[in-house]
Coordinates of C-alpha atoms and ligand atoms in Angstrom, one line a residue:
M1 CA 370.6 382.2 -8.0
G2 CA 367.3 383.8 -8.9
P3 CA 364.2 381.9 -10.1
G4 CA 365.6 381.2 -13.6
P5 CA 367.2 381.3 -15.8
S6 CA 369.8 379.3 -14.0
D7 CA 373.5 379.1 -14.8
V8 CA 374.2 377.1 -17.8
S9 CA 377.2 374.7 -17.9
P10 CA 380.1 375.2 -20.2
R11 CA 379.3 371.9 -21.8
V12 CA 375.9 373.2 -22.8
L13 CA 377.3 376.4 -24.0
N14 CA 379.8 374.6 -26.1
A15 CA 377.1 372.4 -27.7
L16 CA 375.2 375.5 -28.7
G17 CA 378.3 376.8 -30.8
R18 CA 378.3 373.6 -32.9
S19 CA 377.8 374.1 -36.9
T20 CA 374.1 374.7 -37.6
I21 CA 372.7 371.8 -40.0
G22 CA 369.4 371.2 -41.5
H23 CA 366.4 370.5 -39.3
L24 CA 365.8 367.4 -41.7
D25 CA 369.3 366.3 -41.8
P26 CA 369.8 362.6 -40.9
A27 CA 372.3 363.5 -38.2
F28 CA 369.7 366.0 -36.6
V29 CA 367.0 363.5 -36.9
M30 CA 369.1 361.1 -34.9
L31 CA 369.7 363.9 -32.5
M32 CA 366.1 364.3 -32.2
D33 CA 365.4 360.8 -31.4
E34 CA 367.9 360.8 -28.7
T35 CA 366.5 363.9 -27.1
K36 CA 363.1 362.4 -27.1
A37 CA 364.5 359.3 -25.4
L38 CA 366.3 361.5 -22.8
L39 CA 363.2 363.5 -22.2
Q40 CA 361.3 360.3 -21.6
Y41 CA 363.9 359.5 -19.1
A42 CA 363.7 362.8 -17.3
F43 CA 359.9 362.8 -17.3
Q44 CA 359.8 359.0 -16.3
T45 CA 357.3 358.3 -19.1
K46 CA 356.9 355.8 -21.9
N47 CA 354.5 358.4 -23.7
S48 CA 355.5 358.5 -27.5
L49 CA 354.3 362.1 -27.8
T50 CA 357.1 363.5 -25.8
L51 CA 359.1 366.3 -27.4
P52 CA 360.6 370.0 -26.9
V53 CA 358.3 372.8 -28.1
S54 CA 360.2 375.4 -29.9
A55 CA 359.4 378.2 -27.4
P56 CA 359.6 379.0 -23.8
G57 CA 357.7 377.3 -21.0
S58 CA 354.7 379.5 -21.5
A59 CA 354.2 378.0 -25.0
G60 CA 354.4 374.5 -23.3
M61 CA 351.5 375.6 -21.0
E62 CA 349.6 376.9 -23.8
A63 CA 350.4 373.6 -26.0
C64 CA 348.8 371.6 -23.2
F65 CA 345.6 373.7 -22.8
V66 CA 344.9 374.5 -26.5
N67 CA 345.3 370.9 -27.7
L68 CA 343.1 369.4 -24.7
I69 CA 340.6 372.0 -24.1
E70 CA 337.6 372.9 -26.4
P71 CA 334.9 375.5 -26.1
G72 CA 332.4 374.6 -23.1
D73 CA 334.8 372.2 -21.3
K74 CA 335.1 372.6 -17.6
V75 CA 338.5 372.8 -16.0
I76 CA 339.3 372.9 -12.3
I77 CA 342.5 374.9 -11.7
C78 CA 344.5 374.6 -8.5
I79 CA 345.8 378.0 -7.7
N80 CA 348.4 379.1 -5.0
G81 CA 350.6 381.5 -7.0
V82 CA 351.4 383.4 -10.0
F83 CA 351.4 380.3 -12.4
G84 CA 348.1 378.8 -11.4
K85 CA 346.7 382.0 -12.5
R86 CA 348.1 382.0 -15.9
M87 CA 346.3 378.6 -16.3
V88 CA 342.9 380.3 -15.9
E89 CA 343.8 382.8 -18.7
N90 CA 344.7 379.9 -20.9
V91 CA 341.5 378.1 -20.3
I92 CA 339.4 381.3 -20.9
R93 CA 341.2 381.8 -24.2
C94 CA 340.3 378.3 -25.2
G95 CA 336.6 379.1 -24.7
G96 CA 336.7 376.5 -21.7
E97 CA 335.1 377.3 -18.2
P98 CA 337.7 377.5 -15.4
I99 CA 336.6 376.3 -11.9
T100 CA 339.3 377.7 -9.5
I101 CA 340.3 376.3 -6.2
D102 CA 342.4 379.1 -4.3
S103 CA 344.9 378.3 -1.6
P104 CA 346.9 380.9 0.5
W105 CA 350.3 381.7 -1.3
G106 CA 352.9 379.8 0.4
Q107 CA 350.7 376.8 1.2
Q108 CA 349.9 373.6 -0.8
T109 CA 346.7 373.0 -2.5
S110 CA 344.8 370.6 -0.3
A111 CA 343.4 367.3 -1.5
D112 CA 340.2 368.0 0.4
K113 CA 339.6 371.3 -1.5
L114 CA 340.0 369.3 -4.8
E115 CA 337.6 366.5 -3.8
L116 CA 335.0 368.9 -2.8
A117 CA 335.1 370.8 -6.0
L118 CA 335.0 367.5 -8.1
K119 CA 332.0 366.5 -6.0
S120 CA 330.2 369.8 -6.6
H121 CA 330.6 370.2 -10.3
Q122 CA 329.6 367.6 -12.9
K123 CA 331.4 366.9 -16.2
V124 CA 334.8 368.2 -15.3
K125 CA 337.1 367.5 -18.3
A126 CA 340.5 368.2 -16.6
V127 CA 342.2 369.1 -13.5
A128 CA 345.2 371.4 -13.7
M129 CA 347.8 372.2 -11.3
V130 CA 351.3 373.6 -10.7
H131 CA 354.0 371.2 -9.4
A132 CA 356.5 373.6 -8.4
E133 CA 355.2 377.1 -7.8
T134 CA 358.3 379.3 -8.5
S135 CA 356.3 382.4 -7.2
T136 CA 356.1 380.8 -3.6
G137 CA 358.5 378.0 -3.3
V138 CA 355.8 375.5 -2.7
R139 CA 355.8 372.0 -3.9
N140 CA 352.2 370.6 -4.6
D141 CA 351.4 366.9 -4.0
V142 CA 350.9 366.2 -7.7
E143 CA 350.7 362.5 -7.1
Q144 CA 347.9 362.8 -4.7
L145 CA 346.0 365.5 -6.7
C146 CA 346.3 363.5 -9.9
A147 CA 344.9 360.4 -8.1
I148 CA 341.9 362.2 -6.9
A149 CA 341.1 363.6 -10.4
K150 CA 341.6 360.2 -12.0
N151 CA 338.9 359.0 -9.5
Y152 CA 336.6 361.4 -11.4
D153 CA 337.8 360.4 -14.8
C154 CA 339.5 363.8 -15.4
L155 CA 342.4 364.6 -17.5
T156 CA 345.5 365.8 -15.5
I157 CA 347.5 368.8 -16.6
V158 CA 350.7 369.5 -14.9
D159 CA 353.1 372.5 -14.9
A160 CA 356.6 371.1 -14.2
V161 CA 358.7 374.0 -15.3
T162 CA 360.6 374.4 -12.3
S163 CA 360.2 370.8 -10.9
L164 CA 361.8 368.8 -13.7
G165 CA 365.4 367.8 -12.8
G166 CA 365.3 369.2 -9.3
I167 CA 362.6 366.9 -7.5
E168 CA 361.0 363.8 -8.4
V169 CA 358.6 364.0 -11.5
N170 CA 356.9 360.7 -12.5
V171 CA 354.6 361.2 -15.4
D172 CA 353.6 357.5 -15.9
K173 CA 353.2 356.6 -12.1
W174 CA 351.4 359.6 -11.1
Q175 CA 348.9 359.4 -14.1
I176 CA 349.7 362.7 -15.7
D177 CA 348.0 363.3 -19.2
A178 CA 349.6 366.5 -20.2
I179 CA 352.9 368.0 -18.7
Y180 CA 355.1 370.8 -19.7
S181 CA 358.5 372.0 -18.3
G182 CA 361.1 374.6 -19.3
S183 CA 364.7 374.5 -20.6
Q184 CA 366.0 377.2 -18.2
K185 CA 365.2 376.3 -14.5
C186 CA 366.7 372.8 -13.2
L187 CA 367.6 371.5 -16.7
S188 CA 370.1 374.4 -16.7
C189 CA 369.8 374.9 -20.4
I190 CA 369.4 378.2 -22.4
P191 CA 365.9 379.7 -22.2
G192 CA 363.4 379.1 -25.1
I193 CA 362.5 375.6 -25.2
S194 CA 359.7 373.7 -23.5
P195 CA 359.6 369.9 -23.1
V196 CA 356.0 368.4 -23.2
S197 CA 354.5 365.0 -22.8
F198 CA 351.0 363.7 -23.5
S199 CA 349.7 360.3 -22.4
E200 CA 348.0 357.9 -25.0
H201 CA 344.7 358.9 -23.5
A202 CA 345.5 362.7 -24.2
V203 CA 346.6 361.8 -27.7
E204 CA 343.2 360.1 -28.4
I205 CA 341.4 363.1 -27.1
I206 CA 343.5 365.4 -29.4
K207 CA 342.9 363.1 -32.5
Q208 CA 339.0 363.2 -31.8
R209 CA 338.6 367.0 -31.4
Q210 CA 335.3 368.6 -32.6
H211 CA 337.0 371.9 -33.5
P212 CA 340.5 372.4 -34.8
V213 CA 343.2 373.5 -32.3
Q214 CA 342.9 377.3 -32.5
S215 CA 346.8 377.6 -32.5
W216 CA 348.2 376.4 -35.8
F217 CA 351.9 376.6 -34.4
L218 CA 350.9 374.4 -31.3
D219 CA 348.6 371.9 -32.9
M220 CA 350.0 368.6 -31.8
N221 CA 348.4 366.9 -34.8
L222 CA 350.5 368.8 -37.1
I223 CA 353.7 368.8 -34.9
M224 CA 353.5 364.8 -34.7
G225 CA 354.4 365.1 -38.3
Y226 CA 357.7 366.4 -37.6
W227 CA 358.5 365.0 -34.1
G228 CA 356.4 361.5 -34.5
E229 CA 357.5 358.2 -35.6
G230 CA 358.2 357.4 -39.2
S231 CA 358.9 359.8 -42.1
R232 CA 359.3 363.4 -40.8
S233 CA 358.1 366.4 -42.7
Y234 CA 358.5 370.3 -42.5
H235 CA 356.3 371.9 -39.8
H236 CA 358.6 374.8 -38.7
T237 CA 362.2 375.2 -38.8
A238 CA 363.5 373.7 -35.5
P239 CA 365.8 375.8 -33.2
V240 CA 368.6 373.6 -34.3
N241 CA 371.4 375.0 -32.1
S242 CA 369.0 375.3 -29.0
L243 CA 368.2 371.7 -29.4
Y244 CA 371.8 370.8 -29.4
A245 CA 372.0 372.7 -26.0
L246 CA 368.9 370.8 -24.7
H247 CA 370.3 367.5 -25.9
E248 CA 373.6 368.2 -23.8
A249 CA 371.7 369.4 -20.8
L250 CA 369.4 366.3 -20.7
L251 CA 372.7 364.0 -21.3
I252 CA 374.3 365.9 -18.1
L253 CA 371.1 364.9 -16.2
K254 CA 371.3 361.4 -17.3
Q255 CA 374.8 361.0 -16.6
E256 CA 374.3 362.4 -13.0
G257 CA 371.1 360.2 -12.6
L258 CA 367.7 361.5 -11.6
Q259 CA 368.1 360.4 -8.0
N260 CA 371.5 362.0 -7.6
A261 CA 370.2 365.1 -9.1
W262 CA 367.3 365.2 -6.5
N263 CA 369.5 364.4 -3.7
R264 CA 372.0 367.1 -4.5
H265 CA 369.3 369.6 -4.6
K266 CA 367.8 368.6 -1.4
Q267 CA 371.3 368.4 0.5
L268 CA 372.2 372.0 -0.5
H269 CA 369.0 373.4 0.1
Q270 CA 369.2 372.0 3.5
K271 CA 372.8 373.7 3.9
L272 CA 371.4 377.0 2.6
V273 CA 368.3 377.0 5.1
A274 CA 370.6 376.0 7.9
G275 CA 373.0 378.9 7.0
L276 CA 370.0 381.4 6.7
A277 CA 368.8 380.1 10.2
E278 CA 372.2 381.1 11.7
M279 CA 371.7 384.5 10.4
G280 CA 368.3 384.8 11.9
L281 CA 366.3 384.4 8.6
S282 CA 363.3 382.3 8.3
M283 CA 361.5 380.5 5.4
L284 CA 358.0 381.4 4.0
V285 CA 357.2 377.8 3.4
E286 CA 356.7 374.8 6.0
P287 CA 359.4 372.2 5.8
D288 CA 357.3 369.4 4.1
A289 CA 356.1 371.6 1.4
R290 CA 359.4 373.3 0.5
L291 CA 360.9 373.3 -3.1
P292 CA 364.7 372.8 -2.6
Q293 CA 365.3 374.5 -5.9
L294 CA 363.5 377.8 -4.9
N295 CA 363.8 379.1 -1.4
T296 CA 361.6 381.8 -0.3
V297 CA 363.2 383.7 2.5
R298 CA 361.3 386.4 4.7
V299 CA 362.6 389.8 4.6
P300 CA 363.3 390.7 8.1
E301 CA 361.6 393.8 9.6
G302 CA 363.1 397.1 8.7
I303 CA 365.2 395.9 5.7
D304 CA 364.6 397.5 2.3
E305 CA 364.6 394.3 0.4
A306 CA 365.3 395.9 -3.2
R307 CA 368.4 397.6 -1.8
V308 CA 369.7 394.1 -0.7
R309 CA 369.3 392.8 -4.0
K310 CA 370.9 395.7 -5.7
V311 CA 374.0 395.6 -3.5
L312 CA 374.2 391.7 -4.1
L313 CA 374.2 392.2 -7.8
E314 CA 376.4 395.3 -8.2
E315 CA 379.0 394.3 -5.5
F316 CA 378.8 390.5 -5.5
Q317 CA 377.5 389.7 -9.1
L318 CA 375.0 387.7 -7.4
E319 CA 371.3 387.7 -8.4
I320 CA 368.6 386.5 -6.2
G321 CA 364.9 387.1 -7.0
A322 CA 362.2 389.4 -5.4
G323 CA 358.7 388.4 -4.5
L324 CA 356.0 388.3 -6.9
G325 CA 352.4 389.6 -6.6
E326 CA 351.3 389.5 -3.1
L327 CA 354.7 388.5 -1.8
S328 CA 356.2 391.5 -3.3
G329 CA 358.6 393.2 -0.8
K330 CA 358.0 390.4 1.6
V331 CA 360.3 387.7 0.6
W332 CA 363.4 387.0 -1.5
R333 CA 363.5 383.9 -3.8
I334 CA 366.9 382.1 -3.9
G335 CA 367.3 379.7 -6.8
L336 CA 369.4 376.4 -6.4
M337 CA 368.6 375.1 -9.8
G338 CA 370.5 372.4 -11.8
H339 CA 374.2 373.6 -12.5
G340 CA 373.7 376.6 -10.2
C341 CA 372.9 374.2 -7.3
S342 CA 376.4 373.8 -6.0
Q343 CA 378.2 373.9 -2.4
R344 CA 380.2 376.9 -3.9
N345 CA 377.2 378.8 -4.6
V346 CA 375.5 378.1 -1.2
D347 CA 378.5 379.3 0.5
Y348 CA 379.0 382.4 -1.7
C349 CA 375.2 383.3 -1.4
L350 CA 375.4 383.0 2.4
A351 CA 378.6 385.0 2.9
A352 CA 377.5 387.7 0.5
L353 CA 374.0 388.0 2.3
K354 CA 375.6 388.1 5.6
S355 CA 378.0 390.9 4.6
V356 CA 375.2 393.1 3.1
L357 CA 372.7 392.6 5.8
K358 CA 375.4 393.7 8.3
Ligands
LIG401 C1 359.4 379.9 -15.4 C2 357.8 379.2 -15.3 C3 356.9 379.3 -16.3 C4 357.1 380.1 -17.6 O1 358.2 379.8 -18.2 P1 358.8 380.7 -19.3 O2 360.0 380.1 -20.1 O3 359.2 381.8 -18.6 O4 357.8 381.0 -20.4 C5 355.8 378.7 -16.0 N1 355.3 378.2 -15.0 C6 356.4 377.9 -13.9 C7 356.0 377.3 -12.7 C8 357.6 378.7 -14.0 O5 358.4 378.8 -13.0

């Protein structure tokens, strides 16, 4: 029950153990087509360039930046936690010029701040933001921020690593041009795969680049030859078994239904928060901005937070997360992600925490 990886369901673990077949085997190509359709469902998009990058969420992040950002490009980055800061690093390494909007950790990025930044800078190419800030437990209002960015003709780049499968993500309706997620948070798959999706507009921009993408491995112009429509050619050996697992995890999500999955996360989050409140524990984030899948709980005065986590792990086999960066020592992060988001886990976590704190 930490910030990820989350519990992987037995169905997914079983899928992982199927025989390995060739990455161009017709049966595997069928599985690729199905996986793409399932990802389009999860992301709520018709984007044809929707695929799993063969590497963790950080590679999905990098794929979005290296393909869209060229030397000299200005990019506005909304920062209110660890993952926004990483986007800045990506832009710098692409030779781009980052313009940052900083908001306090634990609060949302405000629409006014973005509007002001867009008014005061000319020729901004893209606006980047994190939907679910796993370091703080804040949900940023991606729909609203993307609508503002679009008023200024900017591309929109969104980190949905922790949001996908846990709260609403609607790529087409929210006008997102490039989005990346991760397999090991609310999709409850094994770590190491990063679903991405690019809009038609983003694809045009990638095809018309002045400079070749500086990463050969993540160059979408080349990856399209393997994951695109029509004949498929070798680019790299796909992580065949990991993709069996992702396919199964996405199938589980589709069978439950997106809306049901979001409702489950929300309801169990409310039960967890109510139970914590009974123990006198409070949350870092205001109710409207809270992520159901990542609960940041304030450490009470006089409690050694690291010792609490150590006892939970050793005596209750329960992992919860520590605070990151400036929240280090001040909060715990309790994950309710995907398969791990269950009534049983909420009850167990509350009982264990109560016992340890006593
Ligand atoms: C976990 C996470 C990442 C990084 O994913 P990895 O699979 O660890 O590379 C990026 N962004 C957010 C918001 C995350 O929670």
